[in-house]
């Protein structure tokens, strides 16, 4: 669009009425209104008498002719207001030839709505009184005097398409702080000016100059909010200087886009903005950008990231007689002094959706070579155009960059000034050069000798900086709306199936109550058996009543101390509430206390009766002795799958992951875990299906969106990847990982500006989070001192949990299987499709298992160590030891609390994490190794990062996945040199030697890892492999202690199997059977478990069980030939166990 589209257009301004007016003389003064625009008088209204109520009817219309060829342009409408001056005409006195007039006030009308597509608007503008005007004291009971104004054109100046394609630039210069000490408010008066050039149509530039800065000595902070002012001189009324509804509001330093926005700059800025000298402008200048100018503006930012903003001062001299009190700029160019420049990074305006940048920018001496190096600009707005620019902010002729300074000929300068009064801009032919990408934070001191600009050097010495705001009406790069992103994601992800409808009613409520009663009774009975054994009390037997009463008291005490009584009550509460609502239809509050007591009595009788019904159904007179089948928990299945992953038994790992999905298909964490497993096995298609299924369950889940984006990149579907990443940043703008992954995506797309934007936002969010963590750390220390532990740990998908214990492990009992029916309860019926559960309930594992659940995760979060086994325990018998191991789990809550307090003082010291290292941890957890090397490259080059122990550890883990043992060892050596006491380094080094077959070195590394006060992040496999080595070397006592620690921390089939093998080799057959039974309960598909059970049964002489165990050993195809030979040898020795002969 060209501005010529407005040729012949006329803007009409009508002043209809004035209100609450009064004059110097009389109650009904005679007044008129004068309209002025662009330093030209548009006309005067007729002289109108003000009524006694202060109202005047002017009905005065003036007009402005738009003509871009030497007349008023659309840009003039954008940055110049219309002035309406109300003047009183005093009565003629005797012998007075001319009427005498006095100015009452001045009103300002902003014509900007005409550039927004409107063809007319009406407004009531305040009439600001001039100094000494009677309007300064309004009439009693009246408001501020005002004028009714209507502005209209015959048709809109811009069509809707033109409005959409054009833009409006607003530049607000607030102040320059910490100015040189040589700036003094006394002595010769100076005009402090700041200027910059704005690209316009084609290759032309418009100068934008801010003049008449007010030098202040400081002593107090500038108030906020404070009004922005018009950059126009000679405004009569002081109040008319303020732009309507435009204020400087300030803001936190951390949210600025400038240079002094770091925590270390806060103290300096506080001093500079409170105590030191400053120059205050508070001016806002506007510039209308037509579509071609918008394109030129955008291109200039892309080519020249840093824009020079010049600052200088010029002495003022008084004008000869006839114009007393007025000042004029000296026209000797040599008077230009203290020429400085600030480098403003304009790139953020090219970020999607960004319309505003505000910040503080250092002022450096103006040196041609430095300015050209940073901005590729050969042109100085002050030196190469002359000081006449300061007469009019938006006008003035610009010479070419290679032109000489403007002539000092007074006639030539006068001609130029005349053009300025006409309001016409004479832009020169400034080139739009390109510039290399360079940060505005790059120090400029010392790059060029400063002897050429000694005055400008004082800016550096004083630490001067200017605060500047640049704002656009519309973002140069539009940002997708969250609604659009959500719609696009919904289109890509099919909707999830509806949840199954749940049945209700009174009968269902009673049935649920029965179920809960049976569950609680079984738990209490298990607790009784744990405390007093499994002797079944038969009816009619001679029972010592005192003994029963004592046992009852002990049981009640244990239930209350352990918190289980409260847990049982909470378990039952929901079922009771359903009975109250569904059977008794009670959903509102009771009207009286008597009614409440009556209902409670009736409810109690009903609940007790139903409790007996449930107990009689579950516990008939003939007490059943078979053990109940309890399924493994979801957390246990996840641990078992993790074990299978690390052991490269991917088929079994898939079985466990699929089992979790079958149990809880609506749990998105299960889908994410399975998808991460598919990434490990390089099944990209199935991984994408899993992540999209998780996203269909919750379209706002950030990690699901990010993983869908990662998979889209791996499958080279970049359009979908951008949608996923952008949606994640919209839903959670504080996510460091989301912004970093978006930046990595833009790097793949070679979009440097958006990459810089995303990384900058990620760094800003990380800084904010680090600051919040520091503020909260004092409160955490207080909690620990009070004996209250709040452990903050991140689950596998970023959800933070608060745990009251460092390790939860309860419910594993030491049930000894000594009869055939007990052992057979764990046999698979013709190899069932799903593994049988353990004999007792296994509680959810600690957050440690959540953190270490991926085979090659790299989490540097310090894991809380458990207290080592007491030395006295090693001297006890194996049977008692196993019972104490399982018994301790009931009281682990108290022990683990003290353990946490003990271990927190030995946390691994860590360097502050960078955005890239945090992203590496996330990618390693989900096995997205393809992305990790790209992020590691950024970590290496990051100013806050660089080579670190965690960096080399991540590199080593990626190469360990590829079985590149040489590279892994090289990087581990580097990591050990940087942090020799890091247990994770020694743990991974042990895995390296174990996988490469050097078990002696692996044993040394594992033992060193275990000896550290602070645990490594994957202690589970360290214990497993160390125990395996001990068994190989026939150090059975060490193996037993190691596996017992593993069973205490995170019990699994492999930990119990290892413990069982160690006990068997030590000839502790009872304890071996207990451990092997637990292993069989957790996984009855392990042929090695059945093999050792067969050996134990052979040794103790139980033929039936030995044959059953041997049958499943053969059926499950035991691969250990040596173990199978040992079974055959024992069978021959005892004479039974193999039914085939």
JSON list of N, CA, C and O in Angstrom, two decimals, residues 369-402:
[
{"chain": "A", "resi": 369, "resn": "UNK", "atom": "N", "xyz": [34.45, 3.20, 13.85]},
{"chain": "A", "resi": 369, "resn": "UNK", "atom": "CA", "xyz": [34.84, 1.82, 13.54]},
{"chain": "A", "resi": 369, "resn": "UNK", "atom": "C", "xyz": [34.02, 0.82, 14.36]},
{"chain": "A", "resi": 369, "resn": "UNK", "atom": "O", "xyz": [33.59, -0.21, 13.84]},
{"chain": "A", "resi": 370, "resn": "UNK", "atom": "N", "xyz": [33.80, 1.14, 15.63]},
{"chain": "A", "resi": 370, "resn": "UNK", "atom": "CA", "xyz": [33.04, 0.22, 16.48]},
{"chain": "A", "resi": 370, "resn": "UNK", "atom": "C", "xyz": [31.58, 0.16, 16.06]},
{"chain": "A", "resi": 370, "resn": "UNK", "atom": "O", "xyz": [30.98, -0.92, 15.99]},
{"chain": "A", "resi": 371, "resn": "UNK", "atom": "N", "xyz": [31.01, 1.34, 15.77]},
{"chain": "A", "resi": 371, "resn": "UNK", "atom": "CA", "xyz": [29.61, 1.36, 15.34]},
{"chain": "A", "resi": 371, "resn": "UNK", "atom": "C", "xyz": [29.44, 0.59, 14.04]},
{"chain": "A", "resi": 371, "resn": "UNK", "atom": "O", "xyz": [28.48, -0.17, 13.87]},
{"chain": "A", "resi": 372, "resn": "UNK", "atom": "N", "xyz": [30.37, 0.76, 13.12]},
{"chain": "A", "resi": 372, "resn": "UNK", "atom": "CA", "xyz": [30.27, 0.04, 11.85]},
{"chain": "A", "resi": 372, "resn": "UNK", "atom": "C", "xyz": [30.43, -1.46, 12.06]},
{"chain": "A", "resi": 372, "resn": "UNK", "atom": "O", "xyz": [29.74, -2.27, 11.44]},
{"chain": "A", "resi": 373, "resn": "UNK", "atom": "N", "xyz": [31.34, -1.84, 12.95]},
{"chain": "A", "resi": 373, "resn": "UNK", "atom": "CA", "xyz": [31.54, -3.27, 13.21]},
{"chain": "A", "resi": 373, "resn": "UNK", "atom": "C", "xyz": [30.30, -3.91, 13.81]},
{"chain": "A", "resi": 373, "resn": "UNK", "atom": "O", "xyz": [29.93, -5.03, 13.44]},
{"chain": "A", "resi": 374, "resn": "UNK", "atom": "N", "xyz": [29.63, -3.18, 14.70]},
{"chain": "A", "resi": 374, "resn": "UNK", "atom": "CA", "xyz": [28.47, -3.75, 15.36]},
{"chain": "A", "resi": 374, "resn": "UNK", "atom": "C", "xyz": [27.20, -3.66, 14.53]},
{"chain": "A", "resi": 374, "resn": "UNK", "atom": "O", "xyz": [26.35, -4.56, 14.58]},
{"chain": "A", "resi": 375, "resn": "UNK", "atom": "N", "xyz": [27.03, -2.58, 13.81]},
{"chain": "A", "resi": 375, "resn": "UNK", "atom": "CA", "xyz": [25.75, -2.34, 13.13]},
{"chain": "A", "resi": 375, "resn": "UNK", "atom": "C", "xyz": [25.88, -2.21, 11.62]},
{"chain": "A", "resi": 375, "resn": "UNK", "atom": "O", "xyz": [24.85, -2.10, 10.94]},
{"chain": "A", "resi": 376, "resn": "UNK", "atom": "N", "xyz": [27.10, -2.16, 11.08]},
{"chain": "A", "resi": 376, "resn": "UNK", "atom": "CA", "xyz": [27.34, -1.93, 9.65]},
{"chain": "A", "resi": 376, "resn": "UNK", "atom": "C", "xyz": [26.69, -0.63, 9.19]},
{"chain": "A", "resi": 376, "resn": "UNK", "atom": "O", "xyz": [26.24, -0.50, 8.06]},
{"chain": "A", "resi": 377, "resn": "UNK", "atom": "N", "xyz": [26.67, 0.34, 10.09]},
{"chain": "A", "resi": 377, "resn": "UNK", "atom": "CA", "xyz": [26.07, 1.64, 9.79]},
{"chain": "A", "resi": 377, "resn": "UNK", "atom": "C", "xyz": [27.19, 2.68, 9.73]},
{"chain": "A", "resi": 377, "resn": "UNK", "atom": "O", "xyz": [27.99, 2.82, 10.67]},
{"chain": "A", "resi": 378, "resn": "UNK", "atom": "N", "xyz": [27.24, 3.43, 8.62]},
{"chain": "A", "resi": 378, "resn": "UNK", "atom": "CA", "xyz": [28.26, 4.47, 8.43]},
{"chain": "A", "resi": 378, "resn": "UNK", "atom": "C", "xyz": [27.73, 5.85, 8.75]},
{"chain": "A", "resi": 378, "resn": "UNK", "atom": "O", "xyz": [28.40, 6.85, 8.50]},
{"chain": "A", "resi": 379, "resn": "UNK", "atom": "N", "xyz": [26.56, 5.94, 9.29]},
{"chain": "A", "resi": 379, "resn": "UNK", "atom": "CA", "xyz": [25.82, 7.18, 9.34]},
{"chain": "A", "resi": 379, "resn": "UNK", "atom": "C", "xyz": [25.52, 7.56, 10.78]},
{"chain": "A", "resi": 379, "resn": "UNK", "atom": "O", "xyz": [25.09, 6.73, 11.57]},
{"chain": "A", "resi": 380, "resn": "UNK", "atom": "N", "xyz": [25.78, 8.80, 11.15]},
{"chain": "A", "resi": 380, "resn": "UNK", "atom": "CA", "xyz": [25.44, 9.32, 12.47]},
{"chain": "A", "resi": 380, "resn": "UNK", "atom": "C", "xyz": [24.29, 10.30, 12.35]},
{"chain": "A", "resi": 380, "resn": "UNK", "atom": "O", "xyz": [24.36, 11.25, 11.56]},
{"chain": "A", "resi": 381, "resn": "UNK", "atom": "N", "xyz": [23.25, 10.06, 13.09]},
{"chain": "A", "resi": 381, "resn": "UNK", "atom": "CA", "xyz": [22.05, 10.89, 12.96]},
{"chain": "A", "resi": 381, "resn": "UNK", "atom": "C", "xyz": [22.31, 12.32, 13.40]},
{"chain": "A", "resi": 381, "resn": "UNK", "atom": "O", "xyz": [21.70, 13.26, 12.88]},
{"chain": "A", "resi": 382, "resn": "UNK", "atom": "N", "xyz": [23.23, 12.54, 14.35]},
{"chain": "A", "resi": 382, "resn": "UNK", "atom": "CA", "xyz": [23.52, 13.88, 14.82]},
{"chain": "A", "resi": 382, "resn": "UNK", "atom": "C", "xyz": [24.65, 14.53, 14.03]},
{"chain": "A", "resi": 382, "resn": "UNK", "atom": "O", "xyz": [24.54, 15.66, 13.57]},
{"chain": "A", "resi": 383, "resn": "UNK", "atom": "N", "xyz": [25.74, 13.81, 13.86]},
{"chain": "A", "resi": 383, "resn": "UNK", "atom": "CA", "xyz": [26.90, 14.40, 13.21]},
{"chain": "A", "resi": 383, "resn": "UNK", "atom": "C", "xyz": [26.67, 14.64, 11.73]},
{"chain": "A", "resi": 383, "resn": "UNK", "atom": "O", "xyz": [27.09, 15.65, 11.17]},
{"chain": "A", "resi": 384, "resn": "UNK", "atom": "N", "xyz": [25.97, 13.75, 11.04]},
{"chain": "A", "resi": 384, "resn": "UNK", "atom": "CA", "xyz": [25.85, 13.81, 9.58]},
{"chain": "A", "resi": 384, "resn": "UNK", "atom": "C", "xyz": [24.59, 14.48, 9.09]},
{"chain": "A", "resi": 384, "resn": "UNK", "atom": "O", "xyz": [24.37, 14.55, 7.90]},
{"chain": "A", "resi": 385, "resn": "UNK", "atom": "N", "xyz": [23.72, 14.94, 10.00]},
{"chain": "A", "resi": 385, "resn": "UNK", "atom": "CA", "xyz": [22.50, 15.63, 9.55]},
{"chain": "A", "resi": 385, "resn": "UNK", "atom": "C", "xyz": [22.40, 17.04, 10.10]},
{"chain": "A", "resi": 385, "resn": "UNK", "atom": "O", "xyz": [21.63, 17.83, 9.59]},
{"chain": "A", "resi": 386, "resn": "UNK", "atom": "N", "xyz": [23.16, 17.35, 11.15]},
{"chain": "A", "resi": 386, "resn": "UNK", "atom": "CA", "xyz": [23.07, 18.68, 11.69]},
{"chain": "A", "resi": 386, "resn": "UNK", "atom": "C", "xyz": [22.08, 18.76, 12.82]},
{"chain": "A", "resi": 386, "resn": "UNK", "atom": "O", "xyz": [21.18, 17.95, 12.96]},
{"chain": "A", "resi": 387, "resn": "UNK", "atom": "N", "xyz": [22.24, 19.78, 13.63]},
{"chain": "A", "resi": 387, "resn": "UNK", "atom": "CA", "xyz": [21.43, 19.90, 14.84]},
{"chain": "A", "resi": 387, "resn": "UNK", "atom": "C", "xyz": [20.04, 20.42, 14.58]},
{"chain": "A", "resi": 387, "resn": "UNK", "atom": "O", "xyz": [19.22, 20.48, 15.48]},
{"chain": "A", "resi": 388, "resn": "UNK", "atom": "N", "xyz": [19.75, 20.83, 13.32]},
{"chain": "A", "resi": 388, "resn": "UNK", "atom": "CA", "xyz": [18.40, 21.33, 13.05]},
{"chain": "A", "resi": 388, "resn": "UNK", "atom": "C", "xyz": [17.35, 20.25, 13.25]},
{"chain": "A", "resi": 388, "resn": "UNK", "atom": "O", "xyz": [16.17, 20.54, 13.35]},
{"chain": "A", "resi": 389, "resn": "UNK", "atom": "N", "xyz": [17.76, 18.97, 13.30]},
{"chain": "A", "resi": 389, "resn": "UNK", "atom": "CA", "xyz": [16.79, 17.91, 13.52]},
{"chain": "A", "resi": 389, "resn": "UNK", "atom": "C", "xyz": [16.02, 18.09, 14.82]},
{"chain": "A", "resi": 389, "resn": "UNK", "atom": "O", "xyz": [14.88, 17.68, 14.93]},
{"chain": "A", "resi": 390, "resn": "UNK", "atom": "N", "xyz": [16.67, 18.69, 15.82]},
{"chain": "A", "resi": 390, "resn": "UNK", "atom": "CA", "xyz": [16.02, 18.78, 17.12]},
{"chain": "A", "resi": 390, "resn": "UNK", "atom": "C", "xyz": [14.86, 19.75, 17.13]},
{"chain": "A", "resi": 390, "resn": "UNK", "atom": "O", "xyz": [14.09, 19.78, 18.07]},
{"chain": "A", "resi": 391, "resn": "UNK", "atom": "N", "xyz": [14.74, 20.58, 16.07]},
{"chain": "A", "resi": 391, "resn": "UNK", "atom": "CA", "xyz": [13.59, 21.49, 16.02]},
{"chain": "A", "resi": 391, "resn": "UNK", "atom": "C", "xyz": [12.30, 20.73, 15.83]},
{"chain": "A", "resi": 391, "resn": "UNK", "atom": "O", "xyz": [11.24, 21.14, 16.28]},
{"chain": "A", "resi": 392, "resn": "UNK", "atom": "N", "xyz": [12.37, 19.63, 15.09]},
{"chain": "A", "resi": 392, "resn": "UNK", "atom": "CA", "xyz": [11.15, 18.86, 14.82]},
{"chain": "A", "resi": 392, "resn": "UNK", "atom": "C", "xyz": [11.52, 17.39, 14.89]},
{"chain": "A", "resi": 392, "resn": "UNK", "atom": "O", "xyz": [12.42, 16.94, 14.20]},
{"chain": "A", "resi": 393, "resn": "UNK", "atom": "N", "xyz": [10.80, 16.66, 15.71]},
{"chain": "A", "resi": 393, "resn": "UNK", "atom": "CA", "xyz": [11.19, 15.27, 15.99]},
{"chain": "A", "resi": 393, "resn": "UNK", "atom": "C", "xyz": [11.11, 14.39, 14.77]},
{"chain": "A", "resi": 393, "resn": "UNK", "atom": "O", "xyz": [11.90, 13.47, 14.62]},
{"chain": "A", "resi": 394, "resn": "UNK", "atom": "N", "xyz": [10.19, 14.64, 13.86]},
{"chain": "A", "resi": 394, "resn": "UNK", "atom": "CA", "xyz": [9.96, 13.70, 12.76]},
{"chain": "A", "resi": 394, "resn": "UNK", "atom": "C", "xyz": [10.38, 14.24, 11.41]},
{"chain": "A", "resi": 394, "resn": "UNK", "atom": "O", "xyz": [10.05, 13.68, 10.39]},
{"chain": "A", "resi": 395, "resn": "UNK", "atom": "N", "xyz": [11.07, 15.34, 11.36]},
{"chain": "A", "resi": 395, "resn": "UNK", "atom": "CA", "xyz": [11.43, 15.92, 10.07]},
{"chain": "A", "resi": 395, "resn": "UNK", "atom": "C", "xyz": [12.92, 16.14, 9.98]},
{"chain": "A", "resi": 395, "resn": "UNK", "atom": "O", "xyz": [13.65, 15.98, 10.93]},
{"chain": "A", "resi": 396, "resn": "UNK", "atom": "N", "xyz": [13.32, 16.57, 8.85]},
{"chain": "A", "resi": 396, "resn": "UNK", "atom": "CA", "xyz": [14.73, 16.88, 8.66]},
{"chain": "A", "resi": 396, "resn": "UNK", "atom": "C", "xyz": [15.31, 16.11, 7.52]},
{"chain": "A", "resi": 396, "resn": "UNK", "atom": "O", "xyz": [15.00, 14.95, 7.33]},
{"chain": "A", "resi": 397, "resn": "UNK", "atom": "N", "xyz": [16.15, 16.74, 6.72]},
{"chain": "A", "resi": 397, "resn": "UNK", "atom": "CA", "xyz": [16.74, 16.05, 5.59]},
{"chain": "A", "resi": 397, "resn": "UNK", "atom": "C", "xyz": [17.90, 15.19, 6.01]},
{"chain": "A", "resi": 397, "resn": "UNK", "atom": "O", "xyz": [18.76, 15.61, 6.77]},
{"chain": "A", "resi": 398, "resn": "UNK", "atom": "N", "xyz": [17.96, 13.99, 5.50]},
{"chain": "A", "resi": 398, "resn": "UNK", "atom": "CA", "xyz": [19.07, 13.09, 5.76]},
{"chain": "A", "resi": 398, "resn": "UNK", "atom": "C", "xyz": [19.94, 13.02, 4.51]},
{"chain": "A", "resi": 398, "resn": "UNK", "atom": "O", "xyz": [19.42, 12.87, 3.40]},
{"chain": "A", "resi": 399, "resn": "UNK", "atom": "N", "xyz": [21.22, 13.14, 4.71]},
{"chain": "A", "resi": 399, "resn": "UNK", "atom": "CA", "xyz": [22.13, 12.95, 3.59]},
{"chain": "A", "resi": 399, "resn": "UNK", "atom": "C", "xyz": [22.48, 11.48, 3.48]},
{"chain": "A", "resi": 399, "resn": "UNK", "atom": "O", "xyz": [22.16, 10.68, 4.34]},
{"chain": "A", "resi": 400, "resn": "UNK", "atom": "N", "xyz": [23.12, 11.12, 2.41]},
{"chain": "A", "resi": 400, "resn": "UNK", "atom": "CA", "xyz": [23.52, 9.73, 2.24]},
{"chain": "A", "resi": 400, "resn": "UNK", "atom": "C", "xyz": [24.61, 9.39, 3.24]},
{"chain": "A", "resi": 400, "resn": "UNK", "atom": "O", "xyz": [25.26, 10.28, 3.79]},
{"chain": "A", "resi": 401, "resn": "UNK", "atom": "N", "xyz": [24.84, 8.12, 3.48]},
{"chain": "A", "resi": 401, "resn": "UNK", "atom": "CA", "xyz": [25.86, 7.75, 4.46]},
{"chain": "A", "resi": 401, "resn": "UNK", "atom": "C", "xyz": [27.24, 8.28, 4.12]},
{"chain": "A", "resi": 401, "resn": "UNK", "atom": "O", "xyz": [28.07, 8.45, 5.00]},
{"chain": "A", "resi": 402, "resn": "UNK", "atom": "N", "xyz": [27.50, 8.54, 2.85]},
{"chain": "A", "resi": 402, "resn": "UNK", "atom": "CA", "xyz": [28.83, 8.98, 2.46]},
{"chain": "A", "resi": 402, "resn": "UNK", "atom": "C", "xyz": [28.93, 10.49, 2.32]},
{"chain": "A", "resi": 402, "resn": "UNK", "atom": "O", "xyz": [29.95, 11.02, 1.91]}
]
